[in-house]
Amino acid sequence: MALPAGAGLVAYNAAISRCARAGLYPRALALFREMRGRGLRADEYTLPPLLNSSALLRAPPAAATLHALLLRAGLASHLHVANALVDAYAKLSRPGAARAVFDEMPRRDVVTWTSLLTGLARAGAHDAAVRVYRGMAAAGVDPDEFAVAGVLSSCAGSTMLELGRSVHAAAVRLGFLPFLSVGNSLVSMYAKTGALRDARTVFDAMRARCTITWTALIVGYAQNGRGRQSLEIYTDMVRSGCRPDYVTFIGLLFACSHAGLVDAGRAHFRSMVTDYGIAPGPDHYACMVDLLGRAGRLEEAMDLLNRSSTELDATVWKALLGGCRVHRNAELAERAAEMVWRLDPADAVPYVMLSNLYSRERRWGDVARIRALMKSRGVTKEPGCSWVGVNGVMHLFHVEDRGHPRAAEIYRKVEEMMERIRAGGYVPDTDWALQDEAPDGRERGLAYHSERLAVAFGLLAVPAAAPIRVFKNLRVCGDCHAAIKMVAKVYGREIILRDANCFHHMKDGACSCGDYW
Ligand SMILES: [Zn+2]
Ligand SMILES: [Zn+2]
């Protein structure tokens, strides 16, 4: 549908921006082509809706063409044009390009900063997003509610609880708490960094809640080993009239599996399909397999997978493998490992799991076979590392890491820790040696696994009244899990360990995960 012949720039600008606002993005771009075909030149009002349309159409070439055109036309100096460009690149997950435009801008306003920040946060460039937030403060620009929500998601993504708290304070000061997106981001940030009480406090104070709010809390409780409470929250959610979605059910099933609630898990899985018409995805299957695997129902888990019409990913088969490891079912474990390798031949996890299973069974020939297989296929493990945040600074440790300025002190603390927990009855379990093997394949002692170094540092640097929060990129090894539980007991500390799978809240020698992970 063309504009009448003789339509001028003003008419085109109005039509283009009307189409963009109505979500008719291809039509907006088509009008622009028609306008240029008629010899009309774009001005600073033409371009922002077009940039937005190209971003929302996920069309990077269109955005690049518009970018070139606006440079040639000398329109880049208009603040709202440059802002639209930063925003378009950010929405297209091109944080580098967004940054380059941002850096060239002679003038910036809160929209510029926010576009860049939220783009970086969405692209998972959390440290960069946080730097932009700090840069914003340094430039004397108050964040808006979108920037606050964006930086909170980066705090959650990179587990920076202390910064998250300071953003929370800023949000209070700026009067942003009534914004649903800010409340949701706060609940989610606190839940993801293991600060459940704070997540709950924010949640309780919120005047309005949506599916995202409830789901953040449900997932938070589930991941922090509070499965039953997570299910109670779900009951309240349904009672409040809020409709659960795909993610809500991941949280629920995770809760059921970690609390060992087999029947409830089966019921929620059915309800998801029949009551809410949500087709189960790989994440739901992974939770179900985990649930059944914990309960030793490995065959039922296998059946469920065989009957599934969903395309399953490696996570699902790794969950089955985890169950096989615990229940020492080598035959099914080998089958599950094959399935993982079919999807991702370079995945190191099955080798670690199989090797662990066989060493528990004292089948050393099979242990050697698995290691040789791993070597011959050239598979290398992602090196394990752990970190602990103290006063807003992250302290990162690798296995046998001596790079920390306080290394000598930390190693003395590890020795002391080991001595005290051995006196308390801890016996090392060397079946886990491969878990944190150094990248060169050489076996290292269990005593200097990264999580232990991080805990030792936590004992030295975190005030006695505060919990020690340790994060690990991989799953915690079984031996460290046992050791750290005991450390929590003999030192009378609360230790919260977030690994690749869930939170372990350790206190008085027990862990919230129930020792299955
Ligand atoms: Zn370990
Ligand atoms: Zn645990």
Coordinates of C-alpha atoms and ligand atoms in Angstrom, one line a residue:
M1 CA 0.0 0.0 0.0
A2 CA 1.8 3.1 -1.2
L3 CA 1.3 6.6 -0.1
P4 CA -0.3 8.8 -2.7
A5 CA 2.0 10.3 -5.3
G6 CA 3.2 13.7 -4.2
A7 CA 3.3 12.7 -0.5
G8 CA 6.1 14.6 1.2
L9 CA 8.6 13.8 3.9
V10 CA 6.3 14.8 6.7
A11 CA 3.6 12.4 5.5
Y12 CA 6.2 9.6 5.1
N13 CA 7.6 10.2 8.6
A14 CA 4.2 10.1 10.1
A15 CA 3.3 6.9 8.3
I16 CA 6.6 5.2 9.1
S17 CA 6.3 6.0 12.8
R18 CA 2.7 4.9 12.9
C19 CA 3.6 1.5 11.4
A20 CA 6.5 1.0 13.7
R21 CA 4.3 1.8 16.8
A22 CA 1.7 -0.6 15.5
G23 CA 4.3 -3.4 15.2
L24 CA 4.1 -3.4 11.3
Y25 CA 7.9 -3.4 11.0
P26 CA 8.2 -4.8 7.4
R27 CA 5.7 -2.2 6.3
A28 CA 7.7 0.6 7.9
L29 CA 10.8 -0.5 6.1
A30 CA 8.9 -0.9 2.8
L31 CA 7.5 2.7 3.1
F32 CA 11.1 3.9 3.6
R33 CA 12.2 2.2 0.3
E34 CA 9.3 3.7 -1.5
M35 CA 10.1 7.1 -0.1
R36 CA 13.7 6.9 -1.2
G37 CA 12.5 5.6 -4.6
R38 CA 10.7 8.9 -5.0
G39 CA 13.8 10.9 -4.3
L40 CA 12.9 11.9 -0.7
R41 CA 15.8 12.1 1.8
A42 CA 15.4 10.8 5.4
D43 CA 15.7 13.3 8.2
E44 CA 16.2 12.9 11.9
Y45 CA 12.6 11.9 12.4
T46 CA 12.6 9.2 9.8
L47 CA 15.4 7.1 11.2
P48 CA 14.6 6.2 14.8
P49 CA 11.4 4.2 14.1
L50 CA 13.2 2.5 11.2
L51 CA 16.1 1.5 13.4
N52 CA 13.7 0.2 16.0
S53 CA 11.8 -1.8 13.4
S54 CA 15.0 -3.4 12.0
A55 CA 16.0 -4.3 15.6
L56 CA 12.7 -5.9 16.4
L57 CA 12.7 -7.7 13.1
R58 CA 16.1 -9.0 14.1
A59 CA 17.5 -7.7 10.8
P60 CA 21.2 -6.7 11.4
P61 CA 21.8 -5.9 7.7
A62 CA 18.9 -3.4 7.7
A63 CA 20.3 -1.8 10.8
A64 CA 23.8 -1.6 9.3
T65 CA 22.3 0.0 6.1
L66 CA 20.5 2.6 8.1
H67 CA 23.6 3.3 10.2
A68 CA 25.7 3.9 7.0
L69 CA 22.9 6.1 5.6
L70 CA 22.6 8.3 8.7
L71 CA 26.4 8.8 8.8
R72 CA 26.4 9.9 5.2
A73 CA 23.4 12.2 5.9
G74 CA 25.2 13.7 8.9
L75 CA 22.3 12.8 11.2
A76 CA 24.5 11.0 13.8
S77 CA 24.8 14.2 15.8
H78 CA 21.1 14.2 16.7
L79 CA 20.9 12.7 20.1
H80 CA 17.7 10.8 19.6
V81 CA 19.0 9.3 16.3
A82 CA 22.2 8.1 17.9
N83 CA 20.2 6.8 20.9
A84 CA 18.0 4.8 18.5
L85 CA 21.2 3.4 16.9
V86 CA 22.7 2.3 20.3
D87 CA 19.3 0.8 21.2
A88 CA 19.0 -1.1 17.9
Y89 CA 22.5 -2.6 18.2
A90 CA 21.8 -3.5 21.8
K91 CA 18.5 -5.2 20.9
L92 CA 20.3 -7.1 18.1
S93 CA 22.8 -8.5 20.7
R94 CA 25.6 -6.5 19.1
P95 CA 27.0 -5.0 22.3
G96 CA 30.3 -4.1 20.6
A97 CA 28.6 -2.1 17.9
A98 CA 26.4 -0.4 20.5
R99 CA 29.4 0.5 22.5
A100 CA 31.3 1.9 19.5
V101 CA 28.4 4.2 18.7
F102 CA 28.1 5.2 22.3
D103 CA 31.8 6.1 22.6
E104 CA 31.5 8.4 19.5
M105 CA 28.6 10.3 20.8
P106 CA 29.4 13.9 21.9
R107 CA 26.4 14.1 24.1
R108 CA 24.5 11.4 26.0
D109 CA 21.4 11.3 28.1
V110 CA 19.8 8.7 30.4
V111 CA 18.3 6.9 27.4
T112 CA 21.7 6.4 25.8
W113 CA 23.2 4.9 29.0
T114 CA 20.2 2.8 29.6
S115 CA 20.1 1.4 26.0
L116 CA 23.8 0.4 26.3
L117 CA 23.4 -1.1 29.8
T118 CA 20.3 -3.2 29.1
G119 CA 21.8 -4.4 25.8
L120 CA 25.0 -5.5 27.6
A121 CA 23.0 -7.1 30.4
R122 CA 20.8 -9.0 27.9
A123 CA 23.9 -10.2 26.0
G124 CA 25.2 -11.6 29.2
A125 CA 28.1 -9.2 29.3
H126 CA 27.5 -8.6 33.0
D127 CA 30.8 -7.0 34.0
A128 CA 30.5 -4.6 31.1
A129 CA 26.9 -3.7 32.1
V130 CA 28.1 -3.0 35.7
R131 CA 30.9 -0.8 34.4
V132 CA 28.3 1.2 32.4
Y133 CA 26.1 1.5 35.5
R134 CA 29.1 2.9 37.4
G135 CA 30.1 5.1 34.5
M136 CA 26.6 6.5 34.6
A137 CA 26.9 7.4 38.2
A138 CA 30.3 9.0 37.6
A139 CA 28.9 11.1 34.8
G140 CA 26.2 12.3 37.2
V141 CA 23.3 10.7 35.3
D142 CA 20.6 9.2 37.5
P143 CA 19.5 5.8 36.2
D144 CA 15.9 5.2 35.2
E145 CA 13.9 2.2 36.1
F146 CA 15.0 0.3 33.0
A147 CA 18.7 0.8 33.9
V148 CA 18.1 -0.3 37.4
A149 CA 16.3 -3.5 36.3
G150 CA 19.1 -4.1 33.8
V151 CA 21.9 -3.8 36.2
L152 CA 20.1 -5.9 38.8
S153 CA 19.9 -8.7 36.2
S154 CA 23.7 -8.4 35.7
C155 CA 24.2 -8.5 39.5
A156 CA 22.2 -11.7 39.5
G157 CA 24.1 -13.1 36.5
S158 CA 27.5 -12.5 38.0
T159 CA 26.4 -13.1 41.6
M160 CA 27.4 -9.6 42.9
L161 CA 25.1 -9.5 45.9
E162 CA 26.7 -6.5 47.5
L163 CA 26.4 -4.4 44.4
G164 CA 22.8 -5.6 44.1
R165 CA 22.1 -4.3 47.6
S166 CA 23.5 -0.9 46.7
V167 CA 21.4 -0.8 43.5
H168 CA 18.4 -1.7 45.7
A169 CA 19.2 1.3 48.0
A170 CA 19.4 3.5 44.9
A171 CA 16.1 2.2 43.6
V172 CA 14.5 3.1 47.0
R173 CA 16.0 6.6 46.9
L174 CA 14.9 7.2 43.3
G175 CA 11.3 6.0 44.1
F176 CA 11.5 3.0 41.6
L177 CA 10.1 0.3 43.9
P178 CA 6.6 0.6 42.5
F179 CA 7.8 -0.4 39.1
L180 CA 6.9 -4.0 38.5
S181 CA 10.1 -4.6 36.5
V182 CA 12.3 -3.3 39.3
G183 CA 10.5 -5.4 41.9
N184 CA 10.8 -8.5 39.8
S185 CA 14.5 -7.8 39.1
L186 CA 15.1 -7.4 42.9
V187 CA 13.3 -10.6 43.8
S188 CA 15.2 -12.5 41.1
M189 CA 18.6 -10.9 42.0
Y190 CA 18.2 -11.8 45.7
A191 CA 17.0 -15.3 44.9
K192 CA 19.8 -16.0 42.4
T193 CA 22.5 -14.8 44.8
G194 CA 21.1 -17.1 47.6
A195 CA 19.7 -14.2 49.7
L196 CA 16.3 -15.8 50.1
R197 CA 15.1 -13.7 53.0
D198 CA 15.7 -10.5 51.1
A199 CA 13.9 -11.9 48.0
R200 CA 10.9 -12.7 50.2
T201 CA 10.9 -9.3 51.9
V202 CA 10.9 -7.5 48.5
F203 CA 8.2 -9.9 47.2
D204 CA 6.0 -9.3 50.3
A205 CA 6.3 -5.6 49.9
M206 CA 5.3 -5.5 46.3
R207 CA 2.0 -4.0 45.5
A208 CA 1.5 -5.8 42.2
R209 CA 2.9 -9.1 41.1
C210 CA 2.9 -11.0 37.9
T211 CA 3.9 -14.5 36.6
I212 CA 7.6 -13.4 36.6
T213 CA 7.5 -12.3 40.2
W214 CA 6.0 -15.5 41.5
T215 CA 8.2 -17.6 39.3
A216 CA 11.4 -15.8 40.5
L217 CA 10.4 -16.7 44.1
I218 CA 9.4 -20.3 43.2
V219 CA 12.7 -20.9 41.4
G220 CA 14.7 -19.2 44.1
Y221 CA 13.2 -21.3 46.9
A222 CA 13.7 -24.5 44.7
Q223 CA 17.3 -23.7 43.9
N224 CA 18.1 -23.0 47.5
G225 CA 16.9 -26.3 48.7
R226 CA 13.6 -25.2 50.0
G227 CA 11.4 -27.3 47.8
R228 CA 8.4 -27.6 50.0
Q229 CA 8.1 -23.9 50.5
S230 CA 8.5 -23.4 46.8
L231 CA 5.4 -25.6 46.3
E232 CA 3.5 -23.6 48.9
I233 CA 4.3 -20.4 47.0
Y234 CA 3.0 -22.1 43.9
T235 CA -0.3 -22.8 45.7
D236 CA -0.5 -19.2 46.7
M237 CA 0.3 -18.1 43.1
V238 CA -2.6 -20.2 41.7
R239 CA -4.9 -19.0 44.4
S240 CA -4.0 -15.4 43.5
G241 CA -5.2 -16.0 40.0
C242 CA -1.8 -15.7 38.4
R243 CA -1.1 -18.2 35.6
P244 CA 2.0 -20.3 35.7
D245 CA 4.2 -20.5 32.6
Y246 CA 6.9 -22.6 31.1
V247 CA 9.6 -21.3 33.5
T248 CA 7.3 -21.7 36.6
F249 CA 7.1 -25.4 35.9
I250 CA 10.9 -25.7 35.6
G251 CA 11.1 -24.3 39.1
L252 CA 8.3 -26.5 40.5
L253 CA 9.8 -29.7 39.1
F254 CA 13.2 -28.7 40.3
A255 CA 11.7 -28.2 43.7
C256 CA 10.0 -31.6 43.6
S257 CA 13.2 -33.3 42.5
H258 CA 15.3 -31.7 45.2
A259 CA 12.8 -32.4 47.9
G260 CA 12.3 -35.9 46.8
L261 CA 8.6 -35.4 46.1
V262 CA 8.1 -38.0 43.4
D263 CA 4.3 -38.0 43.4
A264 CA 4.0 -34.2 43.5
G265 CA 6.5 -34.0 40.6
R266 CA 4.5 -36.4 38.5
A267 CA 1.3 -34.5 39.2
H268 CA 2.8 -31.2 38.3
F269 CA 4.3 -32.6 35.1
R270 CA 0.8 -33.8 34.1
S271 CA -0.9 -30.6 35.2
M272 CA 1.4 -28.6 33.1
V273 CA 0.3 -30.4 30.0
T274 CA -3.3 -31.0 30.7
D275 CA -4.3 -27.9 32.8
Y276 CA -2.1 -25.3 31.2
G277 CA -1.4 -26.7 27.7
I278 CA 2.4 -26.2 28.1
A279 CA 4.4 -28.7 26.1
P280 CA 7.3 -30.0 28.2
G281 CA 10.7 -28.9 27.1
P282 CA 14.2 -30.4 27.8
D283 CA 14.4 -28.6 31.1
H284 CA 11.2 -30.2 32.4
Y285 CA 12.4 -33.6 31.3
A286 CA 15.8 -33.1 32.9
C287 CA 14.0 -32.3 36.2
M288 CA 11.7 -35.3 35.9
V289 CA 14.7 -37.6 35.2
D290 CA 16.5 -36.1 38.2
L291 CA 13.4 -36.6 40.3
L292 CA 13.0 -40.3 39.3
G293 CA 16.7 -40.9 39.3
R294 CA 17.0 -39.8 42.9
A295 CA 14.3 -42.1 43.9
G296 CA 16.1 -45.0 42.1
R297 CA 13.4 -45.2 39.4
L298 CA 15.9 -45.2 36.6
E299 CA 13.9 -47.4 34.3
E300 CA 10.8 -45.2 34.7
A301 CA 13.0 -42.2 33.8
M302 CA 14.3 -44.0 30.7
D303 CA 10.7 -44.9 29.7
L304 CA 9.6 -41.3 30.1
L305 CA 12.4 -40.2 27.7
N306 CA 11.7 -42.9 25.2
R307 CA 8.1 -41.9 25.1
S308 CA 8.9 -38.2 24.7
S309 CA 8.3 -36.5 21.4
T310 CA 10.4 -33.4 22.5
E311 CA 13.8 -33.0 21.1
L312 CA 15.9 -33.8 24.2
D313 CA 19.3 -32.1 24.9
A314 CA 22.4 -33.2 26.6
T315 CA 21.2 -31.9 30.0
V316 CA 18.5 -34.5 30.1
W317 CA 20.9 -37.4 29.5
K318 CA 23.3 -36.0 32.0
A319 CA 20.5 -36.0 34.6
L320 CA 20.0 -39.6 33.9
L321 CA 23.7 -40.2 34.1
G322 CA 23.7 -38.5 37.5
G323 CA 21.0 -40.9 38.7
C324 CA 22.9 -43.9 37.4
R325 CA 26.1 -42.7 39.1
V326 CA 24.3 -42.5 42.5
H327 CA 22.6 -45.9 42.1
R328 CA 25.6 -47.4 40.4
N329 CA 23.8 -48.6 37.3
A330 CA 26.8 -48.8 34.9
E331 CA 24.9 -50.3 32.0
L332 CA 22.3 -47.5 31.8
A333 CA 25.0 -45.0 32.5
E334 CA 27.0 -46.0 29.5
R335 CA 23.9 -45.7 27.3
A336 CA 23.1 -42.2 28.7
A337 CA 26.8 -41.2 28.1
E338 CA 26.5 -42.3 24.5
M339 CA 23.4 -40.1 24.1
V340 CA 25.3 -37.1 25.5
W341 CA 28.2 -37.7 23.1
R342 CA 25.9 -38.1 20.2
L343 CA 24.7 -34.5 20.9
D344 CA 28.0 -33.1 22.0
P345 CA 31.1 -35.3 21.5
A346 CA 33.3 -32.8 23.4
D347 CA 31.3 -32.9 26.6
A348 CA 33.6 -33.9 29.5
V349 CA 30.9 -34.5 32.1
P350 CA 30.1 -38.1 31.1
Y351 CA 33.7 -39.1 31.4
V352 CA 33.8 -37.7 34.9
M353 CA 30.6 -39.3 35.9
L354 CA 31.5 -42.7 34.5
S355 CA 35.0 -42.6 36.0
N356 CA 33.4 -41.7 39.3
L357 CA 30.9 -44.5 39.1
Y358 CA 33.5 -47.1 38.2
S359 CA 35.9 -46.0 41.0
R360 CA 33.1 -46.3 43.5
E361 CA 32.6 -49.9 42.2
R362 CA 36.4 -50.5 42.4
R363 CA 36.3 -51.3 38.7
W364 CA 39.8 -49.9 38.0
G365 CA 40.0 -51.4 34.5
D366 CA 36.9 -49.4 33.5
V367 CA 38.3 -46.3 35.1
A368 CA 41.4 -46.6 33.0
R369 CA 39.3 -47.3 29.9
I370 CA 37.2 -44.2 30.4
R371 CA 40.3 -42.0 30.9
A372 CA 42.0 -43.4 27.8
L373 CA 38.8 -42.8 25.8
M374 CA 38.7 -39.3 27.0
K375 CA 42.3 -38.8 26.1
S376 CA 42.1 -40.4 22.7
R377 CA 39.1 -38.2 21.8
G378 CA 41.0 -35.2 22.8
V379 CA 38.3 -34.1 25.3
T380 CA 39.4 -31.6 27.9
K381 CA 37.5 -30.5 30.9
E382 CA 36.6 -26.9 31.7
P383 CA 38.9 -26.1 34.6
G384 CA 37.0 -25.8 37.8
C385 CA 37.1 -22.5 39.6
S386 CA 35.4 -21.0 42.6
W387 CA 35.0 -17.4 43.8
V388 CA 34.0 -15.6 46.9
G389 CA 33.0 -11.9 47.1
V390 CA 34.3 -9.8 49.9
N391 CA 33.6 -6.0 50.1
G392 CA 32.5 -6.0 46.5
V393 CA 35.7 -7.6 45.2
M394 CA 35.6 -11.1 43.7
H395 CA 38.4 -13.4 44.7
L396 CA 38.8 -16.2 42.2
F397 CA 40.6 -19.6 42.8
H398 CA 41.6 -22.4 40.6
V399 CA 42.6 -25.9 41.8
E400 CA 46.0 -25.6 43.6
D401 CA 46.0 -21.9 42.9
R402 CA 48.8 -19.9 44.6
G403 CA 48.2 -16.7 42.8
H404 CA 46.2 -14.9 45.5
P405 CA 48.2 -12.2 47.5
R406 CA 47.2 -14.0 50.7
A407 CA 48.0 -17.5 49.3
A408 CA 50.4 -18.5 52.2
E409 CA 47.8 -17.6 54.8
I410 CA 45.0 -19.4 52.8
Y411 CA 47.0 -22.6 52.5
R412 CA 47.7 -22.6 56.2
K413 CA 44.0 -22.2 56.7
V414 CA 43.3 -25.1 54.5
E415 CA 45.7 -27.3 56.5
E416 CA 44.0 -26.2 59.7
M417 CA 40.6 -26.8 58.2
M418 CA 41.6 -30.3 57.1
E419 CA 43.0 -31.1 60.5
R420 CA 40.0 -29.9 62.4
I421 CA 37.5 -31.8 60.2
R422 CA 39.5 -35.0 60.3
A423 CA 39.3 -34.8 64.0
G424 CA 35.6 -34.4 63.5
G425 CA 35.4 -37.7 61.6
Y426 CA 35.8 -36.6 58.0
V427 CA 37.4 -39.2 55.7
P428 CA 38.6 -38.1 52.2
D429 CA 36.9 -39.8 49.3
T430 CA 39.4 -40.1 46.5
D431 CA 36.8 -41.4 44.0
W432 CA 36.3 -37.7 43.1
A433 CA 39.9 -37.1 41.9
L434 CA 38.9 -36.6 38.3
Q435 CA 36.3 -34.0 39.1
D436 CA 38.8 -31.2 39.4
E437 CA 41.8 -32.6 37.6
A438 CA 44.1 -30.0 36.2
P439 CA 43.6 -29.3 32.5
D440 CA 46.9 -31.1 31.7
G441 CA 45.3 -34.3 32.9
R442 CA 47.6 -34.6 35.9
E443 CA 45.8 -35.6 39.0
R444 CA 45.9 -33.2 41.9
G445 CA 45.2 -33.7 45.5
L446 CA 41.6 -33.2 46.7
A447 CA 42.8 -30.9 49.5
Y448 CA 43.4 -27.9 47.2
H449 CA 40.3 -28.0 45.1
S450 CA 39.2 -24.5 44.2
E451 CA 36.1 -24.6 46.5
R452 CA 38.2 -25.4 49.5
L453 CA 40.6 -22.5 48.8
A454 CA 37.6 -20.2 48.4
V455 CA 36.1 -21.5 51.7
A456 CA 39.4 -21.1 53.5
F457 CA 39.7 -17.5 52.2
G458 CA 36.1 -16.9 53.3
L459 CA 36.9 -18.1 56.8
L460 CA 39.8 -15.5 56.8
A461 CA 38.0 -12.6 55.2
V462 CA 34.3 -12.8 55.8
P463 CA 33.1 -11.4 59.2
A464 CA 32.1 -14.2 61.6
A465 CA 28.4 -13.2 61.7
A466 CA 27.9 -13.3 57.9
P467 CA 27.5 -16.4 55.8
I468 CA 30.3 -17.3 53.5
R469 CA 29.1 -17.3 49.9
V470 CA 31.1 -19.4 47.5
F471 CA 30.4 -19.9 43.8
K472 CA 31.7 -22.6 41.6
N473 CA 31.5 -22.9 37.8
L474 CA 31.1 -26.7 37.8
R475 CA 29.3 -29.0 40.1
V476 CA 30.9 -29.3 43.5
C477 CA 32.8 -32.6 43.9
G478 CA 31.4 -35.1 46.4
D479 CA 34.5 -35.0 48.6
C480 CA 34.5 -31.2 48.9
H481 CA 30.8 -31.3 49.6
A482 CA 31.4 -33.6 52.6
A483 CA 34.5 -31.6 53.7
I484 CA 32.8 -28.2 53.5
K485 CA 29.7 -29.4 55.4
M486 CA 32.0 -30.4 58.2
V487 CA 33.9 -27.1 58.0
A488 CA 30.5 -25.4 58.5
K489 CA 30.0 -27.5 61.6
V490 CA 33.4 -27.2 63.3
Y491 CA 33.7 -23.5 62.6
G492 CA 30.1 -22.8 63.4
R493 CA 29.7 -20.9 60.1
E494 CA 26.9 -20.8 57.6
I495 CA 28.4 -21.6 54.2
I496 CA 26.3 -21.1 51.0
L497 CA 27.9 -22.8 48.0
R498 CA 26.3 -22.1 44.6
D499 CA 27.5 -24.6 42.0
A500 CA 26.5 -25.3 38.4
N501 CA 23.4 -27.1 39.6
C502 CA 22.0 -25.5 42.8
F503 CA 22.7 -23.8 46.1
H504 CA 24.0 -25.7 49.0
H505 CA 23.1 -24.1 52.3
M506 CA 25.5 -25.8 54.7
K507 CA 25.0 -25.4 58.4
D508 CA 25.7 -27.6 61.5
G509 CA 27.1 -30.4 59.3
A510 CA 24.0 -30.7 57.0
C511 CA 23.3 -29.4 53.5
S512 CA 20.0 -28.2 52.1
C513 CA 20.5 -30.4 49.0
G514 CA 20.1 -33.5 51.1
D515 CA 23.4 -34.8 49.7
Y516 CA 22.0 -35.5 46.2
W517 CA 23.2 -33.3 43.4
Ligands
ZN1 ZN 36.6 -31.3 45.5
ZN2 ZN 24.7 -29.8 49.1

